[in-house]
Coordinates of C-alpha atoms in Angstrom, one line a residue:
Chain M
X1 CA -18.8 -167.1 -8.3
X2 CA -21.0 -164.6 -8.2
X3 CA -21.2 -162.1 -11.6
X4 CA -22.4 -158.4 -10.8
X5 CA -23.0 -156.8 -14.5
X6 CA -24.0 -153.3 -14.7
X7 CA -24.2 -151.7 -18.3
X8 CA -24.4 -148.0 -19.3
X9 CA -24.3 -145.5 -22.5
X10 CA -25.8 -146.8 -25.6
X11 CA -27.5 -144.6 -28.6
X12 CA -30.3 -143.9 -25.6
X13 CA -27.7 -143.1 -22.8
X14 CA -31.3 -144.2 -20.7
X15 CA -30.1 -145.7 -17.2
X16 CA -33.5 -147.6 -17.5
X17 CA -32.2 -149.2 -20.2
X18 CA -28.9 -151.0 -19.6
X19 CA -28.3 -154.4 -18.4
X20 CA -28.4 -155.4 -14.6
X21 CA -27.4 -158.9 -13.8
X22 CA -26.2 -161.0 -11.1
X23 CA -24.9 -164.4 -12.1
X24 CA -24.8 -167.5 -9.7
X25 CA -22.4 -168.8 -11.6
X26 CA -22.5 -172.2 -9.2
X27 CA -26.2 -172.5 -10.3
X28 CA -25.4 -173.5 -13.5
X29 CA -25.9 -176.3 -15.3
X30 CA -22.1 -177.0 -17.2
X31 CA -20.5 -176.4 -19.9
X32 CA -22.3 -173.2 -19.5
X33 CA -20.5 -173.1 -15.6
X34 CA -17.3 -173.6 -16.8
X35 CA -17.4 -170.6 -19.4
X36 CA -17.8 -167.9 -17.2
X37 CA -15.3 -169.1 -15.3
X38 CA -13.3 -169.1 -17.9
X39 CA -14.3 -165.9 -19.3
X40 CA -15.4 -163.8 -16.0
X41 CA -11.6 -164.9 -14.7
X42 CA -10.3 -161.8 -13.2
X43 CA -6.9 -161.8 -14.4
X44 CA -8.7 -162.2 -17.9
X45 CA -11.4 -159.4 -17.3
X46 CA -8.1 -157.2 -16.8
X47 CA -6.2 -158.3 -19.3
X48 CA -9.3 -157.1 -21.3
X49 CA -9.4 -154.5 -19.8
X50 CA -6.4 -153.3 -21.1
X51 CA -7.2 -153.9 -24.4
X52 CA -7.2 -150.2 -26.2
X53 CA -10.7 -149.4 -26.8
X54 CA -11.0 -147.8 -30.5
X55 CA -14.3 -145.5 -31.5
X56 CA -16.8 -145.7 -28.9
X57 CA -20.2 -143.7 -30.8
X58 CA -22.8 -145.4 -28.8
X59 CA -21.6 -148.0 -27.2
X60 CA -22.1 -149.1 -23.6
X61 CA -20.0 -149.6 -21.1
X62 CA -19.8 -152.7 -18.9
X63 CA -19.2 -152.2 -15.1
X64 CA -18.6 -156.0 -13.8
X65 CA -17.9 -157.1 -10.6
X66 CA -16.2 -160.5 -9.9
X67 CA -16.3 -161.8 -6.1
X68 CA -14.9 -165.8 -4.8
X69 CA -14.1 -167.3 -1.4
X70 CA -14.9 -163.6 -0.2
X71 CA -12.7 -161.4 -2.7
X72 CA -14.0 -159.2 -4.9
X73 CA -13.3 -157.4 -8.2
X74 CA -14.5 -154.9 -10.4
X75 CA -13.5 -154.1 -14.0
X76 CA -15.2 -151.3 -15.8
X77 CA -15.2 -152.3 -19.7
X78 CA -16.1 -150.8 -22.6
X79 CA -18.2 -152.8 -25.1
X80 CA -15.8 -153.3 -28.4
X81 CA -12.8 -154.9 -25.4
X82 CA -15.3 -157.7 -25.0
X83 CA -15.0 -160.3 -27.0
X84 CA -18.1 -161.5 -28.9
X85 CA -18.2 -165.0 -27.4
X86 CA -18.9 -163.8 -24.1
X87 CA -21.3 -161.1 -24.6
X88 CA -23.5 -164.2 -26.7
X89 CA -22.6 -165.0 -22.7
X90 CA -23.7 -162.5 -21.0
X91 CA -27.1 -163.0 -23.9
X92 CA -27.0 -166.1 -23.3
X93 CA -27.7 -166.6 -19.2
Chain O
X1 CA -0.8 -131.3 -35.8
X2 CA -0.7 -128.2 -37.1
X3 CA -0.1 -125.7 -34.2
X4 CA 2.4 -124.3 -34.8
X5 CA 2.3 -120.8 -36.2
X6 CA 5.2 -121.2 -39.1
X7 CA 3.8 -124.5 -40.3
X8 CA 6.5 -125.7 -42.5
X9 CA 5.2 -127.8 -44.1
X10 CA 1.6 -126.1 -45.8
X11 CA 1.0 -122.8 -46.6
X12 CA 0.1 -120.5 -44.1
X13 CA -3.1 -119.5 -44.9
X14 CA -4.5 -123.4 -45.4
X15 CA -2.8 -124.8 -42.3
X16 CA -6.0 -124.8 -40.0
X17 CA -5.1 -123.0 -37.2
X18 CA -8.4 -121.8 -35.6
X19 CA -8.7 -118.1 -34.8
X20 CA -10.1 -118.5 -31.4
X21 CA -6.6 -119.9 -31.3
X22 CA -4.9 -117.2 -33.1
X23 CA -6.8 -114.6 -31.1
X24 CA -5.5 -115.8 -28.2
X25 CA -1.9 -116.2 -29.4
X26 CA -2.1 -112.7 -31.1
X27 CA -3.0 -111.5 -26.9
X28 CA -0.1 -114.3 -25.0
X29 CA 2.2 -114.9 -27.8
X30 CA 6.0 -113.4 -27.2
X31 CA 6.0 -110.7 -30.0
X32 CA 6.9 -112.4 -33.4
X33 CA 4.2 -114.8 -32.6
X34 CA 2.5 -111.9 -31.8
X35 CA 2.9 -110.7 -35.1
X36 CA 2.7 -114.3 -37.1
X37 CA -0.9 -114.8 -35.6
X38 CA -2.0 -111.1 -36.1
X39 CA -0.6 -111.3 -39.9
X40 CA -2.8 -114.9 -40.1
X41 CA -6.2 -113.5 -38.8
X42 CA -5.8 -110.9 -41.5
X43 CA -5.2 -112.7 -44.2
X44 CA -7.7 -115.9 -43.1
X45 CA -10.4 -113.0 -43.0
X46 CA -9.7 -111.9 -46.1
X47 CA -9.8 -115.6 -47.8
X48 CA -13.1 -116.0 -46.2
X49 CA -14.2 -113.1 -47.3
X50 CA -13.3 -114.3 -50.7
X51 CA -14.3 -117.7 -50.1
X52 CA -18.0 -116.2 -49.3
X53 CA -18.3 -114.0 -52.7
X54 CA -17.0 -118.3 -54.4
X55 CA -19.7 -119.2 -52.2
X56 CA -22.7 -117.6 -52.0
X57 CA -24.6 -120.6 -53.8
X58 CA -24.1 -122.2 -51.0
X59 CA -21.3 -125.4 -51.9
X60 CA -18.2 -126.0 -50.6
X61 CA -15.0 -124.7 -51.6
X62 CA -13.1 -126.4 -54.5
X63 CA -9.4 -125.8 -52.4
X64 CA -8.3 -129.0 -49.8
X65 CA -7.4 -127.8 -46.7
X66 CA -4.9 -129.4 -45.1
X67 CA -4.3 -129.5 -40.9
X68 CA -4.2 -133.3 -39.2
X69 CA -7.6 -133.2 -38.3
X70 CA -9.1 -130.9 -41.1
X71 CA -11.0 -133.3 -43.8
X72 CA -10.3 -134.2 -46.5
X73 CA -13.9 -134.6 -47.5
X74 CA -14.0 -130.8 -47.3
X75 CA -14.1 -130.4 -50.9
X76 CA -16.8 -132.0 -53.3
X77 CA -16.0 -135.8 -54.1
X78 CA -15.5 -135.8 -58.3
X79 CA -16.2 -139.4 -58.9
X80 CA -19.2 -140.2 -56.8
X81 CA -21.8 -142.7 -58.3
X82 CA -22.9 -145.5 -56.6
X83 CA -23.8 -146.6 -52.5
X84 CA -22.6 -149.8 -52.0
X85 CA -24.2 -151.2 -49.0
X86 CA -23.5 -154.8 -47.8
X87 CA -26.5 -155.5 -45.3
X88 CA -25.6 -158.8 -42.9
X89 CA -28.4 -160.1 -40.9
X90 CA -26.6 -160.9 -37.2
X91 CA -28.3 -163.8 -35.9
X92 CA -28.7 -162.4 -32.9
X93 CA -25.1 -163.0 -31.8
X94 CA -22.6 -161.0 -31.2
X95 CA -20.1 -161.5 -33.9
X96 CA -19.4 -159.0 -36.8
X97 CA -20.4 -158.5 -39.6
X98 CA -22.6 -161.6 -39.8
X99 CA -24.6 -163.3 -42.5
X100 CA -23.8 -161.0 -45.7
X101 CA -28.3 -161.4 -47.1
X102 CA -28.5 -158.3 -49.4
X103 CA -25.6 -156.1 -51.4
X104 CA -25.7 -153.6 -53.2
X105 CA -28.8 -153.8 -56.3
X106 CA -30.0 -156.9 -55.0
X107 CA -33.4 -157.6 -55.0
X108 CA -35.5 -156.6 -50.7
X109 CA -34.6 -160.2 -49.1
X110 CA -38.0 -159.8 -47.4
X111 CA -36.5 -159.3 -43.7
X112 CA -38.0 -156.0 -42.7
X113 CA -35.6 -155.3 -40.7
X114 CA -32.3 -155.8 -43.5
X115 CA -34.5 -154.3 -46.2
X116 CA -35.0 -151.2 -44.1
X117 CA -31.5 -150.9 -43.2
X118 CA -30.4 -150.6 -46.7
X119 CA -32.8 -148.3 -48.1
X120 CA -32.4 -145.8 -45.4
X121 CA -28.4 -146.3 -45.6
X122 CA -29.0 -145.3 -50.0
X123 CA -31.2 -142.5 -48.5
X124 CA -28.2 -141.1 -46.2
X125 CA -25.7 -141.6 -48.9
X126 CA -27.6 -139.8 -51.2
X127 CA -28.8 -136.8 -48.8
X128 CA -24.4 -136.5 -48.2
X129 CA -23.7 -136.9 -52.2
X130 CA -26.0 -134.9 -53.7
X131 CA -26.1 -132.4 -50.6
X132 CA -22.8 -131.7 -49.2
X133 CA -20.9 -133.9 -52.5
X134 CA -19.1 -136.7 -50.4
X135 CA -18.4 -139.9 -51.5
X136 CA -19.6 -142.1 -48.2
X137 CA -18.9 -141.8 -44.6
X138 CA -14.9 -141.7 -45.5
X139 CA -15.3 -139.1 -47.6
X140 CA -13.8 -141.8 -50.4
X141 CA -17.0 -144.8 -51.2
X142 CA -16.3 -146.6 -48.5
X143 CA -18.9 -149.6 -48.5
X144 CA -21.7 -149.0 -46.2
X145 CA -22.4 -152.4 -44.4
X146 CA -24.7 -153.7 -41.3
X147 CA -26.1 -155.6 -39.1
X148 CA -29.2 -156.5 -38.5
X149 CA -30.7 -158.3 -35.7
X150 CA -27.5 -157.6 -33.5
X151 CA -27.3 -159.8 -29.3
X152 CA -30.2 -161.1 -28.3
X153 CA -32.9 -158.5 -27.3
X154 CA -30.2 -155.8 -27.4
X155 CA -31.8 -152.1 -27.1
X156 CA -28.8 -150.6 -28.7
X157 CA -27.6 -149.4 -31.6
X158 CA -23.3 -148.3 -33.0
X159 CA -20.8 -146.9 -35.4
X160 CA -17.7 -149.9 -34.2
X161 CA -15.8 -147.8 -36.7
X162 CA -16.2 -149.2 -39.4
X163 CA -19.6 -150.0 -39.5
X164 CA -23.7 -150.1 -38.0
X165 CA -25.0 -152.3 -35.7
X166 CA -28.8 -152.5 -34.7
X167 CA -30.3 -155.0 -32.1
X168 CA -33.5 -155.8 -32.2
X169 CA -34.5 -153.9 -28.6
X170 CA -36.5 -156.2 -26.0
X171 CA -39.8 -155.2 -27.2
X172 CA -40.5 -153.6 -24.2
X173 CA -37.6 -150.5 -24.1
X174 CA -37.5 -150.2 -27.1
X175 CA -38.9 -151.8 -30.7
X176 CA -36.5 -151.6 -33.4
X177 CA -33.7 -149.4 -33.7
X178 CA -34.4 -149.2 -38.2
X179 CA -35.2 -145.7 -38.4
X180 CA -34.3 -143.3 -40.7
X181 CA -33.3 -140.4 -38.0
X182 CA -30.9 -143.6 -36.3
X183 CA -29.5 -144.5 -39.6
X184 CA -28.7 -141.1 -39.9
X185 CA -27.5 -140.0 -37.0
X186 CA -25.4 -144.2 -36.5
X187 CA -24.0 -143.4 -39.9
X188 CA -22.7 -139.9 -39.2
X189 CA -20.4 -140.8 -36.4
X190 CA -18.7 -142.5 -39.2
X191 CA -18.9 -139.5 -41.1
X192 CA -17.2 -137.4 -37.7
X193 CA -14.7 -139.9 -37.3
X194 CA -13.7 -139.6 -40.9
X195 CA -13.9 -136.1 -40.7
X196 CA -11.1 -135.1 -37.6
X197 CA -13.0 -136.6 -34.9
X198 CA -14.7 -135.3 -31.5
X199 CA -13.6 -137.6 -28.9
X200 CA -15.9 -139.0 -27.6
X201 CA -16.6 -137.4 -23.8
X202 CA -17.4 -134.1 -22.1
X203 CA -18.9 -131.3 -24.6
X204 CA -17.1 -132.8 -27.4
X205 CA -18.6 -136.0 -26.8
X206 CA -21.5 -134.1 -26.9
X207 CA -20.7 -132.5 -30.1
X208 CA -20.0 -135.3 -31.6
X209 CA -23.9 -137.0 -30.6
X210 CA -25.3 -133.8 -31.3
X211 CA -24.0 -133.5 -35.3
X212 CA -25.5 -137.5 -35.9
X213 CA -28.9 -136.4 -34.6
X214 CA -28.6 -132.9 -36.9
X215 CA -27.7 -134.9 -39.8
X216 CA -29.6 -137.5 -39.5
X217 CA -33.1 -135.7 -38.9
X218 CA -31.8 -133.6 -42.1
X219 CA -31.4 -136.9 -43.5
X220 CA -35.6 -137.8 -42.5
X221 CA -36.6 -134.2 -43.5
X222 CA -34.9 -134.6 -46.8
X223 CA -36.8 -138.0 -47.6
X224 CA -39.8 -137.2 -46.4
X225 CA -39.7 -133.9 -48.4
X226 CA -40.0 -131.4 -44.9
X227 CA -39.6 -127.6 -44.5
X228 CA -38.3 -127.1 -41.2
X229 CA -41.2 -125.8 -39.6
X230 CA -43.3 -128.3 -41.4
X231 CA -40.7 -131.7 -39.6
X232 CA -41.3 -132.4 -35.5
X233 CA -37.5 -132.7 -35.6
X234 CA -37.4 -135.9 -33.1
X235 CA -34.7 -138.4 -33.1
X236 CA -36.4 -141.8 -32.5
X237 CA -39.4 -141.7 -33.2
X238 CA -41.4 -145.2 -32.4
X239 CA -38.7 -146.6 -31.5
X240 CA -40.1 -146.4 -27.9
X241 CA -41.4 -149.5 -26.3
X242 CA -45.3 -150.2 -27.1
X243 CA -45.6 -149.7 -23.5
X244 CA -43.4 -147.0 -23.0
X245 CA -45.2 -143.0 -22.7
X246 CA -43.2 -141.4 -24.9
X247 CA -43.2 -140.5 -28.9
X248 CA -39.0 -140.4 -29.0
X249 CA -35.7 -140.7 -28.2
X250 CA -34.8 -137.4 -28.2
X251 CA -36.9 -133.7 -29.6
X252 CA -34.3 -131.0 -30.9
X253 CA -37.3 -128.8 -31.2
X254 CA -38.1 -129.5 -27.5
X255 CA -35.2 -131.6 -25.5
X256 CA -36.6 -133.0 -22.3
X257 CA -40.2 -133.5 -23.8
X258 CA -39.3 -136.7 -25.5
X259 CA -40.4 -138.7 -23.3
X260 CA -42.0 -139.2 -19.7
X261 CA -42.3 -142.4 -18.5
X262 CA -42.7 -144.2 -14.7
X263 CA -40.1 -147.1 -16.4
X264 CA -37.6 -144.6 -18.4
X265 CA -38.0 -141.9 -15.9
X266 CA -37.6 -138.2 -17.1
X267 CA -36.5 -137.0 -20.4
X268 CA -33.1 -135.2 -19.5
X269 CA -31.9 -133.9 -21.9
X270 CA -31.3 -129.4 -21.7
X271 CA -32.1 -126.8 -24.2
X272 CA -29.7 -124.6 -22.6
X273 CA -26.7 -123.8 -21.3
X274 CA -28.8 -123.4 -17.5
X275 CA -29.3 -127.0 -17.7
X276 CA -26.3 -127.9 -18.8
X277 CA -25.6 -131.4 -16.1
X278 CA -22.3 -132.4 -15.3
X279 CA -22.1 -135.9 -14.7
X280 CA -19.5 -139.2 -15.6
X281 CA -21.8 -141.2 -16.4
X282 CA -22.5 -141.9 -20.2
X283 CA -19.0 -140.5 -20.8
X284 CA -19.9 -137.1 -19.4
X285 CA -23.0 -136.2 -20.3
X286 CA -23.1 -136.7 -24.2
X287 CA -26.6 -137.9 -25.2
X288 CA -27.8 -135.5 -22.3
X289 CA -25.6 -132.2 -22.9
X290 CA -26.0 -133.3 -26.6
X291 CA -30.0 -131.3 -26.1
X292 CA -28.6 -127.9 -26.0
X293 CA -26.5 -128.1 -29.9
X294 CA -29.1 -129.7 -31.2
X295 CA -31.6 -127.2 -30.5
X296 CA -29.7 -124.3 -31.4
X297 CA -29.4 -125.9 -35.3
X298 CA -33.3 -126.5 -34.7
X299 CA -33.7 -122.5 -33.9
X300 CA -31.2 -121.6 -36.9
X301 CA -33.1 -123.2 -39.0
X302 CA -36.7 -122.1 -37.9
X303 CA -35.5 -119.1 -38.6
X304 CA -34.2 -119.5 -41.8
X305 CA -37.2 -121.3 -43.2
X306 CA -37.1 -123.9 -46.2
X307 CA -34.7 -126.6 -46.2
X308 CA -33.2 -127.3 -43.1
X309 CA -30.6 -129.8 -45.6
X310 CA -29.5 -127.2 -47.3
X311 CA -28.7 -123.9 -45.9
X312 CA -28.7 -125.0 -42.6
X313 CA -26.8 -128.2 -43.2
X314 CA -24.4 -127.2 -45.6
X315 CA -23.0 -125.4 -42.7
X316 CA -23.0 -127.7 -40.2
X317 CA -20.9 -129.6 -43.0
X318 CA -18.6 -127.2 -43.6
X319 CA -17.9 -126.6 -40.1
X320 CA -17.4 -130.1 -39.3
X321 CA -15.5 -130.3 -42.1
X322 CA -13.1 -127.6 -40.7
X323 CA -13.5 -128.0 -37.0
X324 CA -9.6 -129.0 -37.1
X325 CA -9.9 -130.0 -32.9
X326 CA -11.5 -133.1 -31.4
X327 CA -11.5 -131.3 -28.2
X328 CA -13.2 -128.9 -29.1
X329 CA -16.7 -127.6 -27.0
X330 CA -19.9 -125.9 -26.9
X331 CA -18.0 -122.4 -27.9
X332 CA -15.7 -124.0 -29.9
X333 CA -18.2 -125.6 -32.2
X334 CA -20.3 -122.3 -32.3
X335 CA -17.8 -120.0 -33.2
X336 CA -16.5 -122.6 -36.2
X337 CA -20.4 -122.5 -37.4
X338 CA -20.1 -118.9 -37.6
X339 CA -16.7 -118.9 -39.5
X340 CA -18.7 -121.5 -42.2
X341 CA -21.9 -119.1 -41.7
X342 CA -19.5 -116.6 -43.5
X343 CA -17.6 -118.4 -45.9
X344 CA -20.8 -119.9 -47.6
X345 CA -23.2 -117.0 -47.0
X346 CA -21.1 -113.5 -46.4
X347 CA -20.3 -111.7 -43.5
X348 CA -23.0 -109.7 -42.1
X349 CA -25.3 -111.9 -44.4
X350 CA -29.8 -112.6 -42.6
X351 CA -27.8 -116.9 -42.4
X352 CA -24.7 -115.4 -40.0
X353 CA -26.9 -112.8 -37.9
X354 CA -30.1 -115.4 -37.0
X355 CA -27.4 -117.7 -36.3
X356 CA -25.6 -115.7 -33.8
X357 CA -29.3 -115.2 -32.1
X358 CA -30.1 -118.6 -31.8
X359 CA -26.6 -119.4 -30.5
X360 CA -27.5 -117.3 -28.1
X361 CA -30.7 -118.5 -26.9
X362 CA -29.4 -121.2 -25.5
X363 CA -26.6 -119.6 -23.9
X364 CA -24.0 -119.4 -26.5
X365 CA -22.5 -115.9 -27.4
X366 CA -20.6 -115.6 -30.0

């Protein structure tokens, strides 16, 4: 499972300040590996993307692509749609 | 929304149908609608003249305005007392608000970011209270909740609808977000939200950004007791990383010149409608095209001279409180500021003449 994360927006709106991260989940040690699998499971991302967005001033937008067994799923989520535990996981890896 | 001319639940004059909308209805409506629109326009003009007489001192009028998007905070609050600051340490995690480390009246923590967030929130609260008669962000005394040390190496600061949050930056592109114009910017997003809001995309989103920049800059100028010609009109001065070639994140005086760096590229902000950027990125370029109304405000303040948070700030604040149009375009906003200028300084005043000139110079005719 490969997870690609790109962000845009934020207070500065500066593209080069954005996050650009590719995670090879199979290369991660447990328990992070399982946490990533659970958090970035496409059905879960689809559920999060359907949540109300709320106020978006200066928040970042996340473009997340998950590739597994040759199948690619892409999602666009606002920062406030992502649970804090998932954001911590993104910062940690 | 209060968009019907009958305004059955309100006194017609207090029903905030924007004048531009009335003018369209007067031209295009059926006979009955057109007649009512013309009547309302006449009443509105008469009311504005009366208000202008009453408000020569530049203070907001005492009566409340109605309409779903008109702010309850448009009239000065009667019992503004004290701020209620609550500063939290996010401990580099994403959960908000984090651990409470300083409440109102507590001594300094010794944590630089927390104490800066506390002091700056007090300065922004004071500006809104003392200059514009507003009791906190919602006009009703809401606590000022902020989180410092939000997430790890986080290159951002934001208002989430309930509170402010500030990252530390990664030390390379950003080295801090705890700077008064930035804090004023984020708190002003709260004011905008509770003033009827501006939808955060395209031109209305760029206006949301611009108004946040305006009041962030005014908070800084007021704290430094600077007149318009003395201010640098920079937003986020000193927050870029030490190796970045740039002085700030944005310049209201010269949009497009805040930075020019191999890593960041060139500051993309235009100052004129000829440079308006059409893009789907960044919610339709909200942080880019805000340079245009930012520059109009800068020009207006410098034409008038003096303290920008006084008459110019009151006009912008008044315009925000009476906007009643969450999807406003730059042109709508320019009209709104002119309406506010006439209300506060009178028709034909030097302020209204200079305001028209400022908008014209950035390519927006009113």
